[in-house]
Amino acid sequence: MAETVTHPKTEWTTIHKNGPWKLKRLHITTNEGSTHLPSATGRYKDTANEIRRLIGEARDQGEGFRAFGSRWSMSQVAHHPDSMHYNRYMNLHIPVSGTDIHQNSPYEEENLFFFQCGTTIKRISQVLEAHGKSLKTSGASNGQTLAGCMSTGVHGSAIDVGSVQDYVVGINLITGPNPDDNVYLERHSKPALSDSFAQKINARVIRNDELFNAALVSMGGFGFIHGIAIEAEDRFLLQRYVKKIDKEIALELAETMDFRNSPFKIDEETGPDGKGLKPYHYKIFFNPYNDEKKYVVELMYKKPYTVPYEDPFNTIENSIYTDLIYLLIKISEKWPRTIPFFIKRLEKNILPEVNEKSLGTLYETFWDAQYKGPAFAFSVGIDHKDSTKALEVLSKMTSEEGPIPGIFAMRFIKRSEATLSFARFPVTCMLEIDGVQWKKSKKLMSQKEYGRRMIEVLQQNNIPFTLHWGKNSDWSFPGLVDHMFGEDAKKWKAYRNSLLSPEMATVFSNDFLIDTGLDEALPPDPGLIVSLG
Ligand SMILES: Cc1cc2nc3c(=O)[nH]c(=O)nc-3n(C[C@H](O)[C@H](O)[C@H](O)COP(=O)(O)OP(=O)(O)OC[C@H]3O[C@@H](n4cnc5c(N)ncnc54)[C@H](O)[C@@H]3O)c2cc1C
């Protein structure tokens, strides 16, 4: 049987030490071994029973219960002071084929995969590689869990693909302690797995587009996500370039996404007419304290998978332009770690000269994160057409009211169907500020104050925006979620309150949902959770 070890605790924090916050107990559940229970489905069902038992225990004690993955979110989104559950040992892959596939599924059978919640992006990529498949996109690195990524809306910079939740096609939720609380959600317009698959995992099916879209980016608030069905695609290669280009051109590309008519082009990446091709991925790095004339940009072009190709690791492992925190840490390592001195250096420093090229799979390109120390990250989503304006007002605020020890990057993603995804604009620019943590002093504002000023400055300049749920901000800023999501926030709450009983809505709430007002109790509407297919 699945086993849970429970540790009494006093506190908990994230991988980048954004806490600590209080914690009473930590549960760690492991699946039964395959020798004792050979069927993967059997082990999966056995663990589901154990999770229901733990949820029941929390309810009986009048306490909260919160699952977490790799602790890579830097906000309080994964925290609860009562009981927290570590999922990383729950990493089964349940193969699906034949009668497991819904007869009206629009997906290729060979592209559908079902993983338990705690499976990391790295492990999933390895399973997919063995089938000649790949994820469509991931974040900048690979240590997060699938459920953690989906729950906060993790993105890379795949302009025409979107975020992790955008390739999720089925969600198995445990919404309470009773057998009937095991539900399998899908879109009714795009069913993926069959009723008989759901029966195999003891789940009751609800096919309903709006409910499904609400449950995708749910910040842990829709119950315990036990398993996720995803659509993969054929393995492909990414030809990656890191270059320095004129600032004006880099920003014009951000605003227009018109790679065809830009004066910037890469000779190998042009069409038959000699014009530039649109890349799979586009990212800009910049230092807000130094008005550089040129910006570092990263571009990737999708290529068919063919072997042999040159091993990309020499380049990827030694590149500082992989994830933004790592870049800043690498820059900061050159100087004594006093923040004011470091910021002074940033005023002089230009991002190092670069001309990199590598070719590899998605799995090889978005590799391990190399830094695990204290760090912060702010990330706002804006319409890409507002990207230059947002960059100007935020970097002005940062240099006038700051300084803070961070640098900026921009990535670009397609709009998501998830109700509360921050990828809300047709092409969303994620403008990120990552850096080393600092303490408030006479000269430096606090991290929370900086988060608040970002919100105020964007509001004052009439720039519609969203915030990355897994990153730092002033999450209790009044009216924040309504400002960002309007009616969609109400819709999300309505679906949550209809799927969960009032008792369970409290068990699966936390301070993050309370601070943002997303915990609001509304009368349930049984009509919202009707299966439409
Ligand atoms: C080095 C680094 C690089 C990063 N790069 C990116 C990036 O490129 N793009 C990007 O968008 N973000 C990035 N992030 C942010 C981060 O990856 C996300 O916020 C992500 O959610 C973390 O996944 P996790 O598995 O660690 O989940 P956690 O942070 O542990 O949890 C996230 C949320 O998921 C919920 N949750 C997790 N598992 C379950 C479950 N089984 N059931 C219900 N709820 C669950 C938690 O309660 C919480 O609300 C990065 C973070 C770091 C530290």
Coordinates of C-alpha atoms and ligand atoms in Angstrom, one line a residue:
M1 CA 0.0 0.0 0.0
A2 CA 1.0 3.6 -0.6
E3 CA 2.8 4.9 2.5
T4 CA 2.8 8.4 4.0
V5 CA 5.5 9.6 6.3
T6 CA 4.5 12.6 8.4
H7 CA 7.1 14.9 9.8
P8 CA 6.3 17.5 12.5
K9 CA 7.6 20.8 11.3
T10 CA 7.8 24.4 12.5
E11 CA 8.5 26.1 9.2
W12 CA 8.7 25.7 5.4
T13 CA 10.2 27.7 2.6
T14 CA 10.6 27.7 -1.2
I15 CA 13.7 26.6 -3.1
H16 CA 14.8 30.2 -3.4
K17 CA 14.2 30.9 0.3
N18 CA 11.3 33.3 -0.1
G19 CA 9.8 32.3 3.3
P20 CA 10.1 30.9 5.9
W21 CA 6.4 30.5 6.8
K22 CA 4.9 28.5 9.7
L23 CA 4.1 24.8 9.2
K24 CA 2.7 22.1 11.5
R25 CA 3.3 19.0 9.5
L26 CA 4.7 17.7 6.2
H27 CA 3.3 14.6 4.6
I28 CA 5.4 12.6 2.0
T29 CA 3.5 9.9 0.2
T30 CA 5.2 7.2 -1.9
N31 CA 3.5 4.8 -4.3
E32 CA 3.5 1.1 -3.5
G33 CA 6.4 -0.7 -5.2
S34 CA 5.9 -2.4 -8.6
T35 CA 6.9 -5.8 -7.2
H36 CA 4.1 -5.8 -4.7
L37 CA 1.5 -4.2 -7.0
P38 CA 2.6 -4.7 -10.7
S39 CA -0.1 -2.7 -12.4
A40 CA 0.6 1.1 -12.7
T41 CA -3.1 1.7 -12.6
G42 CA -3.4 -0.4 -9.4
R43 CA -0.6 1.6 -7.7
Y44 CA -2.2 4.9 -8.9
K45 CA -5.6 3.9 -7.4
D46 CA -4.0 2.7 -4.2
T47 CA -2.3 6.1 -3.8
A48 CA -5.5 8.0 -4.6
N49 CA -7.1 6.2 -1.6
E50 CA -4.2 7.3 0.6
I51 CA -4.6 10.9 -0.5
R52 CA -8.3 10.7 0.2
R53 CA -7.5 9.5 3.7
L54 CA -5.1 12.4 4.3
I55 CA -7.7 14.9 3.1
G56 CA -10.2 13.3 5.4
E57 CA -7.8 13.6 8.3
A58 CA -7.3 17.3 7.6
R59 CA -11.1 17.9 7.4
D60 CA -11.7 16.0 10.7
Q61 CA -9.1 18.2 12.4
G62 CA -10.6 21.4 10.9
E63 CA -7.4 22.1 9.1
G64 CA -6.1 22.9 5.7
F65 CA -4.3 20.6 3.3
R66 CA -2.0 21.8 0.5
A67 CA -0.1 19.9 -2.1
F68 CA 3.2 21.2 -3.5
G69 CA 5.7 20.1 -6.1
S70 CA 9.3 21.2 -6.3
R71 CA 8.8 24.5 -4.2
W72 CA 9.9 26.5 -7.3
S73 CA 7.2 29.1 -6.9
M74 CA 8.5 32.2 -5.1
S75 CA 5.1 33.5 -3.9
Q76 CA 3.2 32.0 -1.0
V77 CA 1.0 30.1 -3.5
A78 CA 2.1 26.7 -2.4
H79 CA 2.1 27.3 1.4
H80 CA -0.4 26.3 4.1
P81 CA 0.4 26.5 7.8
D82 CA -1.4 23.3 8.8
S83 CA -0.6 20.3 6.5
M84 CA 1.5 20.3 3.3
H85 CA 2.0 17.4 1.0
Y86 CA 5.2 16.8 -1.0
N87 CA 4.3 15.1 -4.3
R88 CA 7.7 14.5 -6.0
Y89 CA 7.6 10.7 -5.2
M90 CA 4.2 10.4 -6.9
N91 CA 5.6 10.1 -10.4
L92 CA 3.9 7.2 -12.2
H93 CA 3.4 7.2 -16.0
I94 CA 0.3 5.3 -17.0
P95 CA 0.4 4.3 -20.7
V96 CA -2.8 5.0 -22.6
S97 CA -3.9 3.4 -25.8
G98 CA -6.8 1.6 -27.5
T99 CA -9.9 1.6 -25.4
D100 CA -8.4 4.3 -23.2
I101 CA -8.8 6.8 -26.0
H102 CA -12.2 8.6 -26.4
Q103 CA -13.8 7.7 -29.7
N104 CA -14.2 11.5 -30.5
S105 CA -10.7 12.4 -29.5
P106 CA -9.2 14.9 -31.9
Y107 CA -5.7 13.9 -30.7
E108 CA -3.4 11.3 -32.2
E109 CA -3.4 8.3 -29.9
E110 CA 0.4 8.1 -29.9
N111 CA 0.6 11.7 -28.6
L112 CA -1.5 11.2 -25.4
F113 CA 0.3 10.5 -22.1
F114 CA -0.9 10.3 -18.5
F115 CA 1.4 11.2 -15.6
Q116 CA 1.0 11.4 -11.9
C117 CA 1.1 14.9 -10.4
G118 CA 4.6 14.9 -9.0
T119 CA 6.4 13.8 -12.2
T120 CA 9.0 16.5 -13.0
I121 CA 9.3 18.1 -16.5
K122 CA 12.7 16.4 -16.7
R123 CA 11.3 12.9 -16.1
I124 CA 8.4 13.5 -18.5
S125 CA 10.8 14.6 -21.2
Q126 CA 12.8 11.4 -20.7
V127 CA 9.6 9.2 -21.0
L128 CA 8.6 11.2 -24.1
E129 CA 12.0 10.9 -25.7
A130 CA 11.8 7.1 -25.3
H131 CA 8.6 7.3 -27.5
G132 CA 10.2 9.7 -30.0
K133 CA 8.1 12.5 -28.6
S134 CA 8.6 15.9 -26.9
L135 CA 6.7 18.4 -24.7
K136 CA 5.5 21.3 -26.8
T137 CA 7.2 23.8 -24.4
S138 CA 8.5 24.1 -20.9
G139 CA 9.9 26.8 -18.6
A140 CA 13.5 27.9 -18.7
S141 CA 14.5 24.7 -16.8
N142 CA 13.1 21.3 -15.9
G143 CA 12.9 20.7 -12.2
Q144 CA 9.2 21.7 -11.7
T145 CA 6.4 19.1 -11.4
L146 CA 3.7 18.9 -14.0
A147 CA 1.0 19.7 -11.5
G148 CA 3.0 22.6 -10.1
C149 CA 3.6 24.0 -13.6
M150 CA 0.0 23.7 -14.7
S151 CA -1.3 25.2 -11.4
T152 CA 0.6 28.5 -11.8
G153 CA 0.7 28.6 -15.6
V154 CA 4.4 28.1 -16.3
H155 CA 5.6 29.5 -19.6
G156 CA 8.7 29.6 -21.8
S157 CA 8.9 31.8 -24.8
A158 CA 7.2 29.7 -27.5
I159 CA 5.4 32.5 -29.4
D160 CA 2.9 30.2 -31.1
V161 CA 2.6 27.5 -28.5
G162 CA 1.7 29.0 -25.2
S163 CA 2.2 27.7 -21.6
V164 CA 2.3 24.2 -19.9
Q165 CA -1.4 24.2 -19.2
D166 CA -2.1 24.6 -22.9
Y167 CA -1.2 21.0 -23.7
V168 CA -3.1 19.6 -20.8
V169 CA -6.1 17.6 -22.1
G170 CA -7.3 15.9 -18.9
I171 CA -7.1 16.4 -15.1
N172 CA -7.8 13.9 -12.4
L173 CA -8.7 15.8 -9.2
I174 CA -9.4 14.5 -5.7
T175 CA -11.8 17.0 -4.2
G176 CA -12.5 15.3 -0.9
P177 CA -12.2 12.2 1.3
N178 CA -15.1 10.2 -0.3
P179 CA -14.9 7.7 -3.2
D180 CA -17.2 10.0 -5.2
D181 CA -14.7 12.8 -4.8
N182 CA -12.4 11.4 -7.4
V183 CA -13.2 13.3 -10.6
Y184 CA -11.7 13.3 -14.1
L185 CA -12.2 16.5 -16.0
E186 CA -11.9 17.1 -19.8
R187 CA -13.2 19.6 -22.4
H188 CA -16.5 18.4 -23.9
S189 CA -15.4 19.9 -27.2
K190 CA -12.1 18.0 -27.2
P191 CA -12.4 14.7 -25.2
A192 CA -9.2 12.8 -24.9
L193 CA -9.6 9.7 -22.8
S194 CA -12.5 7.4 -22.6
D195 CA -15.0 6.7 -19.8
S196 CA -13.5 3.3 -19.4
F197 CA -10.1 4.9 -18.7
A198 CA -11.8 7.0 -16.0
Q199 CA -13.4 3.9 -14.5
K200 CA -10.0 2.2 -14.4
I201 CA -8.8 5.0 -12.1
N202 CA -12.1 5.0 -10.2
A203 CA -12.9 8.5 -11.3
R204 CA -16.2 10.0 -12.3
V205 CA -16.0 12.0 -15.6
I206 CA -17.1 15.6 -16.1
R207 CA -16.6 16.9 -19.6
N208 CA -17.2 20.6 -19.6
D209 CA -15.0 23.2 -21.3
E210 CA -15.6 26.1 -18.9
L211 CA -15.1 23.9 -15.8
F212 CA -11.9 22.4 -17.3
N213 CA -10.5 25.8 -18.3
A214 CA -11.1 27.1 -14.7
A215 CA -9.4 24.0 -13.2
L216 CA -6.2 24.4 -15.3
V217 CA -4.5 27.3 -13.6
S218 CA -6.0 26.7 -10.1
M219 CA -3.2 27.6 -7.7
G220 CA -4.0 24.5 -5.7
G221 CA -7.5 25.8 -5.0
F222 CA -9.5 23.2 -6.9
G223 CA -8.4 20.1 -4.8
F224 CA -5.6 17.7 -5.1
I225 CA -4.5 17.1 -8.7
H226 CA -3.6 13.5 -8.8
G227 CA -2.9 12.9 -12.5
I228 CA -2.7 14.9 -15.8
A229 CA -3.2 13.8 -19.4
I230 CA -1.1 15.8 -21.9
E231 CA -0.8 16.0 -25.6
A232 CA 2.9 15.6 -26.7
E233 CA 4.2 16.0 -30.3
D234 CA 6.9 14.5 -32.4
R235 CA 10.4 15.1 -31.1
F236 CA 12.0 18.2 -32.7
L237 CA 15.3 20.1 -32.5
L238 CA 15.7 23.8 -31.6
Q239 CA 18.4 25.8 -33.3
R240 CA 19.3 28.4 -30.7
Y241 CA 21.2 31.6 -31.2
V242 CA 22.2 34.2 -28.6
K243 CA 23.2 37.6 -30.1
K244 CA 23.4 41.3 -29.4
I245 CA 21.3 43.4 -31.6
D246 CA 20.3 47.1 -31.7
K247 CA 18.0 48.0 -28.9
E248 CA 15.5 49.7 -31.2
I249 CA 15.3 46.6 -33.4
A250 CA 14.9 44.2 -30.5
L251 CA 12.0 46.3 -29.1
E252 CA 10.4 46.7 -32.5
L253 CA 10.4 42.9 -32.9
A254 CA 8.8 42.6 -29.4
E255 CA 6.0 45.1 -30.4
T256 CA 5.3 43.8 -33.8
M257 CA 6.5 40.1 -33.9
D258 CA 7.2 41.0 -37.6
F259 CA 10.4 39.0 -38.1
R260 CA 9.8 39.0 -41.9
N261 CA 10.2 42.7 -42.4
S262 CA 12.8 43.4 -39.7
P263 CA 16.3 44.7 -40.6
F264 CA 17.5 42.0 -38.3
K265 CA 17.8 38.5 -39.8
I266 CA 19.9 35.4 -39.3
D267 CA 21.2 34.3 -42.7
E268 CA 20.5 30.6 -42.0
E269 CA 16.9 31.4 -40.9
T270 CA 15.4 33.0 -43.9
G271 CA 12.7 31.9 -46.3
P272 CA 13.0 31.4 -50.1
D273 CA 12.5 35.2 -50.6
G274 CA 15.5 35.9 -48.3
K275 CA 13.2 37.5 -45.6
G276 CA 13.6 36.5 -41.9
L277 CA 11.5 33.6 -40.5
K278 CA 9.4 33.8 -37.4
P279 CA 11.3 32.0 -34.6
Y280 CA 9.7 29.4 -32.2
H281 CA 11.2 31.4 -29.3
Y282 CA 12.2 35.0 -28.8
K283 CA 13.7 36.5 -25.6
I284 CA 15.3 39.8 -24.7
F285 CA 17.6 40.5 -21.7
F286 CA 18.4 43.9 -20.4
N287 CA 19.9 45.8 -17.6
P288 CA 17.7 48.7 -16.3
Y289 CA 20.6 50.7 -14.9
N290 CA 22.6 51.0 -18.1
D291 CA 21.0 52.5 -21.2
E292 CA 22.8 50.1 -23.5
K293 CA 22.5 50.6 -27.2
K294 CA 22.4 46.9 -27.9
Y295 CA 20.3 44.2 -26.2
V296 CA 21.1 40.5 -25.8
V297 CA 18.4 38.4 -27.6
E298 CA 17.9 34.7 -27.7
L299 CA 16.1 33.1 -30.7
M300 CA 15.2 29.5 -31.4
Y301 CA 14.0 28.0 -34.7
K302 CA 12.2 24.7 -34.8
K303 CA 13.8 21.9 -36.9
P304 CA 12.9 18.4 -37.7
Y305 CA 14.6 15.8 -35.5
T306 CA 17.5 14.2 -37.4
V307 CA 20.6 12.5 -36.0
P308 CA 23.5 13.0 -35.7
Y309 CA 23.7 16.5 -34.4
E310 CA 26.4 18.2 -32.4
D311 CA 26.2 17.7 -28.6
P312 CA 24.6 20.9 -27.4
F313 CA 25.8 20.6 -23.7
N314 CA 29.1 22.4 -24.0
T315 CA 27.2 25.5 -25.0
I316 CA 24.0 25.0 -22.9
E317 CA 25.9 24.2 -19.7
N318 CA 28.3 27.1 -20.0
S319 CA 25.8 29.6 -21.2
I320 CA 24.8 32.4 -18.8
Y321 CA 21.9 33.3 -21.0
T322 CA 19.7 30.3 -20.0
D323 CA 17.6 31.5 -17.0
L324 CA 17.4 35.1 -15.8
I325 CA 18.2 34.4 -12.1
Y326 CA 21.3 32.4 -13.1
L327 CA 22.5 35.3 -15.3
L328 CA 22.1 37.8 -12.5
I329 CA 23.9 35.5 -10.0
K330 CA 26.7 35.0 -12.4
I331 CA 27.1 38.8 -12.9
S332 CA 26.9 39.3 -9.1
E333 CA 29.6 36.7 -8.4
K334 CA 32.2 39.1 -9.8
W335 CA 31.8 41.5 -7.0
P336 CA 31.5 41.5 -3.2
R337 CA 28.0 40.5 -2.2
T338 CA 27.0 43.8 -0.7
I339 CA 23.8 44.9 -2.5
P340 CA 24.6 48.7 -2.8
F341 CA 28.1 47.9 -4.2
F342 CA 26.6 45.3 -6.5
I343 CA 24.0 47.8 -7.8
K344 CA 26.7 50.4 -8.4
R345 CA 28.4 47.9 -10.6
L346 CA 25.2 47.2 -12.5
E347 CA 25.1 50.8 -13.4
K348 CA 28.4 50.3 -15.2
N349 CA 28.0 46.8 -16.3
I350 CA 26.9 45.9 -19.8
L351 CA 25.7 42.3 -20.3
P352 CA 28.6 40.3 -21.5
E353 CA 29.3 40.1 -25.3
V354 CA 27.9 36.9 -26.8
N355 CA 27.5 35.0 -30.0
E356 CA 26.3 31.5 -29.2
K357 CA 24.8 28.8 -31.3
S358 CA 23.5 25.3 -30.3
L359 CA 21.2 22.7 -31.6
G360 CA 19.3 20.3 -29.4
T361 CA 15.9 18.9 -28.3
L362 CA 13.6 20.9 -26.1
Y363 CA 14.7 18.6 -23.2
E364 CA 18.4 19.4 -23.9
T365 CA 17.9 23.1 -24.5
F366 CA 15.9 23.9 -21.3
W367 CA 18.2 22.1 -19.0
D368 CA 18.8 21.9 -15.2
A369 CA 18.6 25.1 -13.1
Q370 CA 22.0 25.9 -11.8
Y371 CA 21.3 28.1 -8.8
K372 CA 19.4 27.2 -5.7
G373 CA 20.2 30.1 -3.3
P374 CA 18.1 33.1 -2.2
A375 CA 16.4 34.9 -5.1
F376 CA 13.3 36.9 -6.1
A377 CA 11.4 37.2 -9.3
F378 CA 8.7 39.5 -10.4
S379 CA 6.9 38.9 -13.6
V380 CA 4.1 40.9 -15.3
G381 CA 2.1 39.9 -18.4
I382 CA 1.2 42.6 -20.9
D383 CA 0.0 42.8 -24.5
H384 CA 3.2 42.6 -26.6
K385 CA 2.1 45.9 -28.2
D386 CA 2.6 47.5 -24.9
S387 CA 6.0 46.0 -24.2
T388 CA 8.2 49.0 -24.9
K389 CA 5.9 51.3 -23.0
A390 CA 5.8 48.9 -20.0
L391 CA 9.6 48.5 -20.1
E392 CA 10.1 52.2 -20.1
V393 CA 7.8 53.0 -17.2
L394 CA 9.0 50.0 -15.1
S395 CA 12.7 50.6 -15.7
K396 CA 12.3 54.4 -15.0
M397 CA 10.6 53.5 -11.7
T398 CA 13.3 51.0 -10.9
S399 CA 16.2 53.3 -11.5
E400 CA 14.5 56.4 -9.9
E401 CA 12.9 54.8 -6.8
G402 CA 15.0 51.7 -6.5
P403 CA 17.6 50.6 -7.1
I404 CA 17.0 46.9 -6.7
P405 CA 19.5 44.2 -7.4
G406 CA 17.8 42.7 -10.5
I407 CA 17.8 42.7 -14.3
F408 CA 15.0 42.4 -16.8
A409 CA 14.0 40.0 -19.6
M410 CA 11.0 39.7 -21.9
R411 CA 9.5 36.4 -23.2
F412 CA 6.4 36.0 -25.5
I413 CA 3.6 33.5 -25.3
K414 CA 0.3 32.7 -27.1
R415 CA -3.0 33.4 -25.3
S416 CA -4.2 30.6 -23.0
E417 CA -7.7 29.2 -22.7
A418 CA -7.2 28.8 -18.9
T419 CA -9.6 31.2 -17.1
L420 CA -6.9 32.6 -14.8
S421 CA -3.9 32.3 -17.0
F422 CA -1.7 35.3 -17.0
A423 CA -1.2 34.7 -20.8
R424 CA -4.4 36.7 -21.4
F425 CA -3.4 38.8 -24.4
P426 CA -3.3 37.5 -28.0
V427 CA 0.5 37.5 -27.7
T428 CA 1.4 38.1 -24.0
C429 CA 4.8 39.6 -23.2
M430 CA 6.1 38.3 -19.8
L431 CA 8.3 41.1 -18.5
E432 CA 10.4 39.7 -15.8
I433 CA 12.7 41.1 -13.1
D434 CA 14.8 38.5 -11.4
G435 CA 17.6 39.0 -8.9
V436 CA 19.2 38.4 -5.6
Q437 CA 17.2 39.0 -2.4
W438 CA 17.7 42.2 -0.5
K439 CA 16.6 43.7 2.8
K440 CA 14.8 47.0 3.2
S441 CA 17.1 49.8 4.3
K442 CA 17.2 53.6 4.3
K443 CA 18.3 53.4 0.7
L444 CA 16.4 50.3 -0.6
M445 CA 12.7 49.8 -0.6
S446 CA 11.4 46.4 0.5
Q447 CA 10.6 43.6 -2.1
K448 CA 6.9 44.0 -1.3
E449 CA 7.0 47.7 -1.8
Y450 CA 8.7 47.2 -5.1
G451 CA 5.9 44.8 -6.1
R452 CA 3.4 47.4 -5.1
R453 CA 5.0 50.1 -7.1
M454 CA 5.1 47.9 -10.2
I455 CA 1.3 47.5 -9.9
E456 CA 0.7 51.2 -9.3
V457 CA 3.0 52.3 -12.1
L458 CA 1.2 50.0 -14.6
Q459 CA -2.2 51.2 -13.4
Q460 CA -1.2 54.9 -13.6
N461 CA 0.0 54.4 -17.2
N462 CA -3.2 52.5 -18.2
I463 CA -1.3 49.4 -19.2
P464 CA -3.5 46.3 -18.7
F465 CA -1.5 43.6 -17.0
T466 CA -1.4 40.3 -15.2
L467 CA 1.0 38.8 -12.7
H468 CA 2.7 35.4 -12.7
W469 CA 1.1 33.5 -9.8
G470 CA 4.3 31.7 -8.8
K471 CA 6.4 34.9 -8.5
N472 CA 6.8 37.7 -6.0
S473 CA 4.4 40.7 -5.8
D474 CA 2.2 42.6 -3.3
W475 CA -0.4 40.0 -3.5
S476 CA -2.7 41.7 -1.1
F477 CA -2.9 44.9 -3.2
P478 CA -6.6 46.0 -3.0
G479 CA -8.7 44.8 -5.9
L480 CA -5.7 43.3 -7.7
V481 CA -7.3 40.1 -9.1
D482 CA -10.5 41.9 -10.2
H483 CA -8.3 44.6 -11.9
M484 CA -6.4 41.9 -13.8
F485 CA -9.1 39.4 -14.6
G486 CA -12.5 41.1 -14.2
E487 CA -15.4 38.8 -14.9
D488 CA -13.0 35.8 -15.3
A489 CA -12.1 36.0 -11.7
K490 CA -15.8 35.7 -10.8
K491 CA -16.2 32.8 -13.2
W492 CA -13.2 31.0 -11.7
K493 CA -14.7 31.4 -8.2
A494 CA -18.1 30.2 -9.3
Y495 CA -16.7 27.0 -10.8
R496 CA -14.5 26.4 -7.7
N497 CA -17.5 26.8 -5.3
S498 CA -19.6 24.6 -7.5
L499 CA -17.1 21.7 -7.7
L500 CA -16.0 21.8 -4.1
S501 CA -18.2 21.5 -1.0
P502 CA -18.0 24.6 1.2
E503 CA -16.0 22.5 3.7
M504 CA -13.5 21.3 1.1
A505 CA -13.2 24.8 -0.4
T506 CA -11.8 25.8 3.0
V507 CA -9.5 22.8 3.3
F508 CA -8.0 23.6 -0.1
S509 CA -7.7 27.4 0.5
N510 CA -4.6 29.1 1.8
D511 CA -3.3 32.6 2.7
F512 CA -2.5 33.3 -1.0
L513 CA -6.1 32.7 -2.0
I514 CA -7.3 34.7 0.9
D515 CA -4.9 37.6 0.2
T516 CA -6.0 37.7 -3.5
G517 CA -9.8 37.3 -2.6
L518 CA -9.9 34.1 -4.7
D519 CA -11.1 32.1 -1.6
E520 CA -14.5 34.0 -1.7
A521 CA -17.3 31.6 -0.9
L522 CA -20.2 31.8 -3.4
P523 CA -23.4 29.7 -3.5
P524 CA -22.8 26.6 -5.6
D525 CA -24.5 26.3 -9.0
P526 CA -24.9 22.6 -9.8
G527 CA -25.5 23.6 -13.5
L528 CA -21.8 24.6 -13.8
I529 CA -20.5 21.1 -13.1
V530 CA -22.8 19.2 -15.5
S531 CA -21.0 16.9 -17.9
L532 CA -21.7 18.1 -21.5
G533 CA -20.2 15.2 -23.3
Ligands
LIG1 C1 14.9 28.3 -11.3 C2 13.5 28.6 -11.6 C3 13.2 28.8 -12.9 C4 11.9 29.1 -13.2 N1 11.6 29.4 -14.5 C5 10.3 29.6 -14.9 C6 9.9 29.8 -16.2 O1 10.8 29.7 -17.1 N2 8.6 30.1 -16.5 C7 7.7 30.2 -15.6 O2 6.5 30.4 -15.9 N3 8.0 30.0 -14.3 C8 9.2 29.7 -13.9 N4 9.6 29.6 -12.6 C9 8.5 29.6 -11.6 C10 8.0 28.2 -11.2 O3 8.5 27.2 -12.0 C11 6.5 28.0 -11.1 O4 5.9 28.9 -10.3 C12 6.0 26.5 -10.8 O5 4.7 26.6 -10.4 C13 6.8 25.7 -9.9 O6 6.4 24.3 -10.0 P1 6.5 23.4 -8.7 O7 6.4 22.0 -9.1 O8 7.8 23.7 -8.0 O9 5.3 23.7 -7.9 P2 5.1 24.5 -6.5 O10 5.8 25.8 -6.5 O11 5.6 23.5 -5.4 O12 3.6 24.7 -6.4 C14 2.9 25.6 -7.3 C15 1.4 25.6 -7.1 O13 1.0 24.3 -7.5 C16 0.1 23.7 -6.5 N5 0.3 22.3 -6.7 C17 1.4 21.6 -6.9 N6 1.1 20.3 -7.0 C18 -0.2 20.2 -6.8 C19 -1.2 19.1 -6.8 N7 -0.8 17.8 -6.9 N8 -2.4 19.3 -6.5 C20 -2.9 20.6 -6.4 N9 -2.1 21.7 -6.4 C21 -0.8 21.5 -6.6 C22 0.7 24.3 -5.2 O14 -0.3 24.2 -4.2 C23 1.0 25.7 -5.7 O15 -0.2 26.5 -5.6 C24 10.9 29.3 -12.2 C25 11.2 29.1 -10.9 C26 12.6 28.8 -10.6 C27 12.9 28.5 -9.2

